[in-house]
mmCIF file of C-alpha atoms in Angstrom:
data_model
loop_
_atom_site.group_PDB
_atom_site.id
_atom_site.type_symbol
_atom_site.label_atom_id
_atom_site.label_comp_id
_atom_site.label_asym_id
_atom_site.label_seq_id
_atom_site.Cartn_x
_atom_site.Cartn_y
_atom_site.Cartn_z
ATOM 1 C CA UNK A 9 38.187 75.270 152.512
ATOM 2 C CA UNK A 10 41.048 77.778 151.929
ATOM 3 C CA UNK A 11 42.726 79.311 155.092
ATOM 4 C CA UNK A 12 43.096 83.082 155.328
ATOM 5 C CA UNK A 13 46.400 84.704 154.592
ATOM 6 C CA UNK A 14 47.869 87.741 156.215
ATOM 7 C CA UNK A 15 51.293 89.007 155.516
ATOM 8 C CA UNK A 16 52.849 92.458 155.903
ATOM 9 C CA UNK A 17 54.749 94.245 153.103
ATOM 10 C CA UNK A 18 58.176 95.779 153.957
ATOM 11 C CA UNK A 19 56.495 99.032 154.595
ATOM 12 C CA UNK A 20 53.903 97.590 157.004
ATOM 13 C CA UNK A 21 50.819 97.394 154.781
ATOM 14 C CA UNK A 22 48.758 94.356 155.269
ATOM 15 C CA UNK A 23 48.264 91.927 152.342
ATOM 16 C CA UNK A 24 45.536 89.371 152.488
ATOM 17 C CA UNK A 25 44.414 86.426 150.606
ATOM 18 C CA UNK A 26 43.819 82.706 150.934
ATOM 19 C CA UNK A 27 45.954 79.470 151.170
ATOM 20 C CA UNK A 28 45.036 76.081 149.855
ATOM 21 C CA UNK A 29 47.400 73.739 151.523
ATOM 22 C CA UNK A 30 47.494 69.908 151.975
ATOM 23 C CA UNK A 31 47.475 68.701 155.532
ATOM 24 C CA UNK A 32 50.494 66.307 155.047
ATOM 25 C CA UNK A 33 52.231 67.411 151.839
ATOM 26 C CA UNK A 34 55.025 65.614 150.097
ATOM 27 C CA UNK A 35 58.349 67.413 150.431
ATOM 28 C CA UNK A 36 58.434 68.247 146.614
ATOM 29 C CA UNK A 37 54.709 69.266 146.371
ATOM 30 C CA UNK A 38 54.799 72.618 144.427
ATOM 31 C CA UNK A 39 53.328 75.864 145.775
ATOM 32 C CA UNK A 40 51.556 77.977 143.167
ATOM 33 C CA UNK A 41 51.046 81.862 143.627
ATOM 34 C CA UNK A 42 48.361 83.344 141.601
ATOM 35 C CA UNK A 43 49.002 87.065 140.764
ATOM 36 C CA UNK A 44 45.796 88.896 139.804
ATOM 37 C CA UNK A 45 45.212 91.170 136.897
ATOM 38 C CA UNK A 46 45.054 94.969 137.720
ATOM 39 C CA UNK A 47 42.136 95.645 140.049
ATOM 40 C CA UNK A 48 40.742 92.121 139.760
ATOM 41 C CA UNK A 49 40.195 90.597 143.113
ATOM 42 C CA UNK A 50 41.686 87.128 144.048
ATOM 43 C CA UNK A 51 38.353 85.601 144.456
ATOM 44 C CA UNK A 52 37.884 85.703 140.667
ATOM 45 C CA UNK A 53 40.543 82.836 140.431
ATOM 46 C CA UNK A 54 39.185 80.583 143.135
ATOM 47 C CA UNK A 55 37.918 77.830 140.777
ATOM 48 C CA UNK A 56 41.291 77.799 138.975
ATOM 49 C CA UNK A 57 42.984 77.629 142.313
ATOM 50 C CA UNK A 58 40.753 74.830 143.527
ATOM 51 C CA UNK A 59 41.654 72.857 140.396
ATOM 52 C CA UNK A 60 45.332 73.257 140.866
ATOM 53 C CA UNK A 61 45.107 72.238 144.517
ATOM 54 C CA UNK A 62 43.000 69.159 143.718
ATOM 55 C CA UNK A 63 45.622 68.097 141.185
ATOM 56 C CA UNK A 64 48.665 68.158 143.401
ATOM 57 C CA UNK A 65 49.780 71.749 144.251
ATOM 58 C CA UNK A 66 49.283 74.099 147.194
ATOM 59 C CA UNK A 67 47.965 77.309 146.063
ATOM 60 C CA UNK A 68 48.206 80.981 147.323
ATOM 61 C CA UNK A 69 45.698 83.623 146.011
ATOM 62 C CA UNK A 70 45.991 87.093 147.267
ATOM 63 C CA UNK A 71 45.072 90.818 146.652
ATOM 64 C CA UNK A 72 47.318 93.851 145.954
ATOM 65 C CA UNK A 73 47.066 96.666 148.488
ATOM 66 C CA UNK A 74 43.813 98.647 147.709
ATOM 67 C CA UNK A 75 42.037 95.656 146.132
ATOM 68 C CA UNK A 76 39.676 93.050 147.497
ATOM 69 C CA UNK A 77 40.734 91.455 150.671
ATOM 70 C CA UNK A 78 43.518 94.137 150.976
ATOM 71 C CA UNK A 79 41.260 97.129 150.455
ATOM 72 C CA UNK A 80 41.611 99.930 152.993
ATOM 73 C CA UNK A 81 38.822 101.064 155.203
ATOM 74 C CA UNK A 82 39.055 104.512 153.688
ATOM 75 C CA UNK A 83 40.633 105.912 150.541
ATOM 76 C CA UNK A 84 41.670 109.082 152.434
ATOM 77 C CA UNK A 85 45.417 109.318 152.359
ATOM 78 C CA UNK A 86 45.894 105.909 150.720
ATOM 79 C CA UNK A 87 47.793 105.390 147.536
ATOM 80 C CA UNK A 88 49.719 102.618 145.717
ATOM 81 C CA UNK A 89 51.496 101.985 142.508
ATOM 82 C CA UNK A 90 52.329 99.197 140.134
ATOM 83 C CA UNK A 91 55.762 99.147 141.653
ATOM 84 C CA UNK A 92 54.352 98.817 145.140
ATOM 85 C CA UNK A 93 52.156 95.892 143.988
ATOM 86 C CA UNK A 94 55.251 94.010 142.575
ATOM 87 C CA UNK A 95 58.241 95.121 144.628
ATOM 88 C CA UNK A 96 56.409 95.236 147.971
ATOM 89 C CA UNK A 97 53.283 93.213 147.894
ATOM 90 C CA UNK A 98 54.118 90.232 145.678
ATOM 91 C CA UNK A 99 57.560 90.225 147.405
ATOM 92 C CA UNK A 100 55.920 89.877 150.656
ATOM 93 C CA UNK A 101 53.745 86.995 149.515
ATOM 94 C CA UNK A 102 56.663 85.306 147.758
ATOM 95 C CA UNK A 103 58.941 85.659 150.826
ATOM 96 C CA UNK A 104 56.168 84.280 153.080
ATOM 97 C CA UNK A 105 55.690 81.228 150.803
ATOM 98 C CA UNK A 106 59.475 80.569 150.636
ATOM 99 C CA UNK A 107 59.715 80.830 154.353
ATOM 100 C CA UNK A 108 56.528 78.803 155.179
ATOM 101 C CA UNK A 109 57.173 75.973 152.709
ATOM 102 C CA UNK A 110 60.933 75.596 152.896
ATOM 103 C CA UNK A 111 62.504 73.515 150.188
ATOM 104 C CA UNK A 112 59.378 73.334 148.073
ATOM 105 C CA UNK A 113 59.239 74.445 144.470
ATOM 106 C CA UNK A 114 57.419 77.761 143.990
ATOM 107 C CA UNK A 115 55.592 78.599 140.694
ATOM 108 C CA UNK A 116 53.558 81.658 139.689
ATOM 109 C CA UNK A 117 50.574 82.231 137.459
ATOM 110 C CA UNK A 118 50.396 85.885 136.514
ATOM 111 C CA UNK A 119 47.312 87.268 134.821
ATOM 112 C CA UNK A 120 47.736 90.627 132.864
ATOM 113 C CA UNK A 121 49.770 92.874 135.224
ATOM 114 C CA UNK A 122 50.267 89.963 137.464
ATOM 115 C CA UNK A 123 52.882 88.682 135.055
ATOM 116 C CA UNK A 124 54.663 91.984 135.130
ATOM 117 C CA UNK A 125 54.539 92.058 138.965
ATOM 118 C CA UNK A 126 56.732 88.934 139.076
ATOM 119 C CA UNK A 127 59.768 90.725 137.635
ATOM 120 C CA UNK A 128 59.561 93.560 140.241
ATOM 121 C CA UNK A 129 60.026 91.413 143.164
ATOM 122 C CA UNK A 130 63.587 91.066 144.639
ATOM 123 C CA UNK A 131 63.033 87.345 145.481
ATOM 124 C CA UNK A 132 61.711 86.453 141.983
ATOM 125 C CA UNK A 133 64.927 84.547 141.081
ATOM 126 C CA UNK A 134 63.526 81.840 143.552
ATOM 127 C CA UNK A 135 60.618 81.089 141.283
ATOM 128 C CA UNK A 136 60.851 77.750 139.424
ATOM 129 C CA UNK A 137 58.275 78.170 136.702
ATOM 130 C CA UNK A 138 55.892 80.781 135.409
ATOM 131 C CA UNK A 139 52.671 80.901 133.365
ATOM 132 C CA UNK A 140 51.226 84.263 132.303
ATOM 133 C CA UNK A 141 47.943 84.854 130.635
ATOM 134 C CA UNK A 142 47.537 88.033 128.585
ATOM 135 C CA UNK A 143 50.430 89.568 130.528
ATOM 136 C CA UNK A 144 51.628 93.071 129.519
ATOM 137 C CA UNK A 145 51.848 96.625 130.852
ATOM 138 C CA UNK A 146 49.164 98.427 128.817
ATOM 139 C CA UNK A 147 51.029 100.301 126.176
ATOM 140 C CA UNK A 148 48.209 101.842 124.120
ATOM 141 C CA UNK A 149 49.663 101.268 120.703
ATOM 142 C CA UNK A 150 49.766 97.560 121.392
ATOM 143 C CA UNK A 151 46.037 97.330 121.893
ATOM 144 C CA UNK A 152 44.137 95.481 119.230
ATOM 145 C CA UNK A 153 43.553 97.991 116.269
ATOM 146 C CA UNK A 154 39.842 97.612 116.412
ATOM 147 C CA UNK A 155 39.619 98.574 120.068
ATOM 148 C CA UNK A 156 42.650 100.891 120.307
ATOM 149 C CA UNK A 157 40.975 104.279 120.400
ATOM 150 C CA UNK A 158 38.133 103.505 122.667
ATOM 151 C CA UNK A 159 40.427 101.802 125.091
ATOM 152 C CA UNK A 160 42.898 104.734 124.987
ATOM 153 C CA UNK A 161 40.214 107.179 125.783
ATOM 154 C CA UNK A 162 38.914 105.049 128.731
ATOM 155 C CA UNK A 163 42.148 103.869 130.307
ATOM 156 C CA UNK A 164 44.558 106.709 129.296
ATOM 157 C CA UNK A 165 42.264 109.767 129.640
ATOM 158 C CA UNK A 166 39.218 109.108 131.633
ATOM 159 C CA UNK A 167 40.797 106.890 134.266
ATOM 160 C CA UNK A 168 43.746 109.224 135.145
ATOM 161 C CA UNK A 169 41.310 112.139 135.183
ATOM 162 C CA UNK A 170 39.119 110.377 137.712
ATOM 163 C CA UNK A 171 42.157 109.414 139.788
ATOM 164 C CA UNK A 172 43.439 112.953 139.838
ATOM 165 C CA UNK A 173 40.060 114.433 140.775
ATOM 166 C CA UNK A 174 38.907 111.960 143.310
ATOM 167 C CA UNK A 175 42.171 110.445 144.685
ATOM 168 C CA UNK A 176 41.228 106.982 143.383
ATOM 169 C CA UNK A 177 39.259 105.436 140.545
ATOM 170 C CA UNK A 178 35.668 104.473 141.618
ATOM 171 C CA UNK A 179 35.830 101.767 138.924
ATOM 172 C CA UNK A 180 33.363 99.272 140.564
ATOM 173 C CA UNK A 181 30.666 101.984 140.615
ATOM 174 C CA UNK A 182 31.354 102.514 136.802
ATOM 175 C CA UNK A 183 31.100 98.678 136.158
ATOM 176 C CA UNK A 184 34.830 98.536 135.061
ATOM 177 C CA UNK A 185 36.607 96.570 137.735
ATOM 178 C CA UNK A 186 37.546 96.940 141.499
ATOM 179 C CA UNK A 187 38.078 100.468 142.750
ATOM 180 C CA UNK A 188 41.688 101.375 141.985
ATOM 181 C CA UNK A 189 44.452 103.411 143.721
ATOM 182 C CA UNK A 190 45.389 106.764 142.269
ATOM 183 C CA UNK A 191 49.045 105.731 141.708
ATOM 184 C CA UNK A 192 48.191 102.493 139.882
ATOM 185 C CA UNK A 193 45.847 104.495 137.501
ATOM 186 C CA UNK A 194 48.541 106.925 136.715
ATOM 187 C CA UNK A 195 51.098 104.133 136.132
ATOM 188 C CA UNK A 196 48.742 102.534 133.711
ATOM 189 C CA UNK A 197 47.937 105.708 131.848
ATOM 190 C CA UNK A 198 51.409 106.637 130.917
ATOM 191 C CA UNK A 199 51.677 106.401 127.121
ATOM 192 C CA UNK A 200 55.281 105.295 126.824
ATOM 193 C CA UNK A 201 56.417 101.941 125.353
ATOM 194 C CA UNK A 202 58.933 101.194 128.114
ATOM 195 C CA UNK A 203 57.960 99.888 131.561
ATOM 196 C CA UNK A 204 60.707 102.000 133.201
ATOM 197 C CA UNK A 205 59.021 105.150 131.991
ATOM 198 C CA UNK A 206 56.008 104.513 134.110
ATOM 199 C CA UNK A 207 55.395 106.992 136.760
ATOM 200 C CA UNK A 208 56.508 104.914 139.814
ATOM 201 C CA UNK A 209 59.658 103.801 138.053
ATOM 202 C CA UNK A 210 60.934 106.969 136.570
ATOM 203 C CA UNK A 211 63.237 107.807 139.527
ATOM 204 C CA UNK A 212 64.761 104.349 139.977
ATOM 205 C CA UNK A 213 64.684 102.834 136.501
ATOM 206 C CA UNK A 214 64.053 99.250 135.785
ATOM 207 C CA UNK A 215 65.065 97.012 138.564
ATOM 208 C CA UNK A 216 67.577 94.249 137.940
ATOM 209 C CA UNK A 217 65.131 91.760 139.262
ATOM 210 C CA UNK A 218 63.584 91.185 135.842
ATOM 211 C CA UNK A 219 67.012 89.851 134.392
ATOM 212 C CA UNK A 220 67.538 87.789 137.496
ATOM 213 C CA UNK A 221 64.453 85.639 136.886
ATOM 214 C CA UNK A 222 65.571 82.293 135.632
ATOM 215 C CA UNK A 223 62.214 80.521 135.629
ATOM 216 C CA UNK A 224 60.813 78.912 132.418
ATOM 217 C CA UNK A 225 58.078 81.237 131.221
ATOM 218 C CA UNK A 226 55.078 80.184 129.186
ATOM 219 C CA UNK A 227 53.211 83.374 127.960
ATOM 220 C CA UNK A 228 49.764 82.450 126.890
ATOM 221 C CA UNK A 229 48.061 84.970 124.528
ATOM 222 C CA UNK A 230 44.522 84.716 123.368
ATOM 223 C CA UNK A 231 43.938 86.083 119.900
ATOM 224 C CA UNK A 232 40.679 87.967 120.851
ATOM 225 C CA UNK A 233 42.227 89.593 123.877
ATOM 226 C CA UNK A 234 42.375 93.303 122.950
ATOM 227 C CA UNK A 235 45.070 93.884 125.705
ATOM 228 C CA UNK A 236 47.096 90.736 125.111
ATOM 229 C CA UNK A 237 48.172 91.115 121.544
ATOM 230 C CA UNK A 238 51.364 89.536 120.096
ATOM 231 C CA UNK A 239 53.249 92.907 120.320
ATOM 232 C CA UNK A 240 52.065 93.512 123.920
ATOM 233 C CA UNK A 241 53.193 90.123 125.093
ATOM 234 C CA UNK A 242 56.509 90.344 123.366
ATOM 235 C CA UNK A 243 57.194 93.727 124.928
ATOM 236 C CA UNK A 244 56.906 92.303 128.420
ATOM 237 C CA UNK A 245 58.687 89.035 127.653
ATOM 238 C CA UNK A 246 61.619 91.118 126.426
ATOM 239 C CA UNK A 247 62.410 92.020 130.084
ATOM 240 C CA UNK A 248 62.723 88.430 131.262
ATOM 241 C CA UNK A 249 66.283 88.080 129.614
ATOM 242 C CA UNK A 250 67.384 85.265 131.971
ATOM 243 C CA UNK A 251 64.498 82.928 131.189
ATOM 244 C CA UNK A 252 63.562 80.445 128.601
ATOM 245 C CA UNK A 253 60.433 82.062 127.144
ATOM 246 C CA UNK A 254 57.628 80.616 125.065
ATOM 247 C CA UNK A 255 54.949 82.900 123.716
ATOM 248 C CA UNK A 256 51.953 80.636 122.913
ATOM 249 C CA UNK A 257 48.898 81.887 120.971
ATOM 250 C CA UNK A 258 45.394 80.395 121.204
ATOM 251 C CA UNK A 259 42.382 81.464 119.100
ATOM 252 C CA UNK A 260 38.845 80.707 120.253
ATOM 253 C CA UNK A 261 38.245 78.666 117.228
ATOM 254 C CA UNK A 262 41.175 76.258 118.412
ATOM 255 C CA UNK A 263 38.969 75.085 121.288
ATOM 256 C CA UNK A 264 35.608 75.421 119.387
ATOM 257 C CA UNK A 265 34.304 78.577 121.168
ATOM 258 C CA UNK A 266 33.294 82.055 119.900
ATOM 259 C CA UNK A 267 35.205 84.053 122.436
ATOM 260 C CA UNK A 268 37.767 83.973 125.383
ATOM 261 C CA UNK A 269 39.117 87.618 125.628
ATOM 262 C CA UNK A 270 41.217 88.918 128.397
ATOM 263 C CA UNK A 271 39.430 87.330 131.465
ATOM 264 C CA UNK A 272 37.697 84.112 130.519
ATOM 265 C CA UNK A 273 40.714 81.813 130.608
ATOM 266 C CA UNK A 274 40.038 81.368 134.359
ATOM 267 C CA UNK A 275 36.416 80.494 133.907
ATOM 268 C CA UNK A 276 35.674 76.894 134.879
ATOM 269 C CA UNK A 277 34.186 76.196 131.506
ATOM 270 C CA UNK A 278 37.732 75.947 130.164
ATOM 271 C CA UNK A 279 38.865 73.536 132.845
ATOM 272 C CA UNK A 280 39.264 70.706 130.230
ATOM 273 C CA UNK A 281 40.561 72.791 127.305
ATOM 274 C CA UNK A 282 42.747 75.716 128.576
ATOM 275 C CA UNK A 283 43.679 74.871 132.074
ATOM 276 C CA UNK A 284 45.648 71.705 131.196
ATOM 277 C CA UNK A 285 48.067 73.936 129.294
ATOM 278 C CA UNK A 286 48.906 75.922 132.439
ATOM 279 C CA UNK A 287 48.833 72.839 134.702
ATOM 280 C CA UNK A 288 51.311 70.773 132.545
ATOM 281 C CA UNK A 289 53.718 73.734 132.258
ATOM 282 C CA UNK A 290 53.731 74.275 135.912
ATOM 283 C CA UNK A 291 54.259 70.573 136.689
ATOM 284 C CA UNK A 292 56.701 69.545 134.007
ATOM 285 C CA UNK A 293 57.845 72.707 132.106
ATOM 286 C CA UNK A 294 56.468 71.487 128.886
ATOM 287 C CA UNK A 295 53.254 71.935 126.721
ATOM 288 C CA UNK A 296 50.920 68.941 126.840
ATOM 289 C CA UNK A 297 50.387 66.812 123.669
ATOM 290 C CA UNK A 298 47.795 68.355 121.523
ATOM 291 C CA UNK A 299 48.028 71.733 122.996
ATOM 292 C CA UNK A 300 45.586 74.046 121.169
ATOM 293 C CA UNK A 301 47.083 77.007 119.205
ATOM 294 C CA UNK A 302 50.494 77.829 117.918
ATOM 295 C CA UNK A 303 53.938 79.063 119.024
ATOM 296 C CA UNK A 304 54.459 82.713 118.178
ATOM 297 C CA UNK A 305 58.018 82.938 119.545
ATOM 298 C CA UNK A 306 60.436 80.957 121.594
ATOM 299 C CA UNK A 307 63.745 82.091 122.952
#
């Protein structure tokens, strides 16, 4: 059973999650941190985390402030931004892991915004390897053409309006995702192609932490993911200038299924087809023999 995690961000906000740790680990046993997608709670990734743990890694799953285990008792007076989620919350979890598991390699799996959050953390240069899945920062022109306008209306018009009117987005009630802090919704909704133009980064600009990341990055894109298109993943990868970057594309037909989309990579039905791609990269920094799909770009 995973143990509860409680750390405090630099501004005092409690961040909660779970730790799967071996009782008597080898000194080189890796620790993998799983960063969630925007407003997806960490429990969504528990089967994936269980699999990594069973195959030789300790695993930390956790929730950003405002989400899941880290949700406030009341939305009154509470807010958070994408920058807070990366520079404060992920930084707190990463710093805790580095201190709690000294000398052990630290890897990160980032889903959607979770891949972007890595580059916002001051201690991200301590990460050894990274796997991202559908990781991007929601520039609307990068959405898949067939879905672009409906998605733009939902995420770039309806969502910020709800946030402005209610102080947060009651997304769970609408069947979208977890309820979402106002500042996160407004960061997401900005329709500019550069991350540093998002609302919470305008005053400070892009932090140097992205370029400081030296971890080998495997960015996995699914061809039927309307968020994680080739241009969207390339746009985020362009910020990790200090890393060896591999952008790998997988189509549903490559593994004999009809659909994968933005979320299903972490479903247990893909334990034997998709999960080995992430596991092998985290363990060895390479793609396993017979990896389904194709390389889109490697730098």
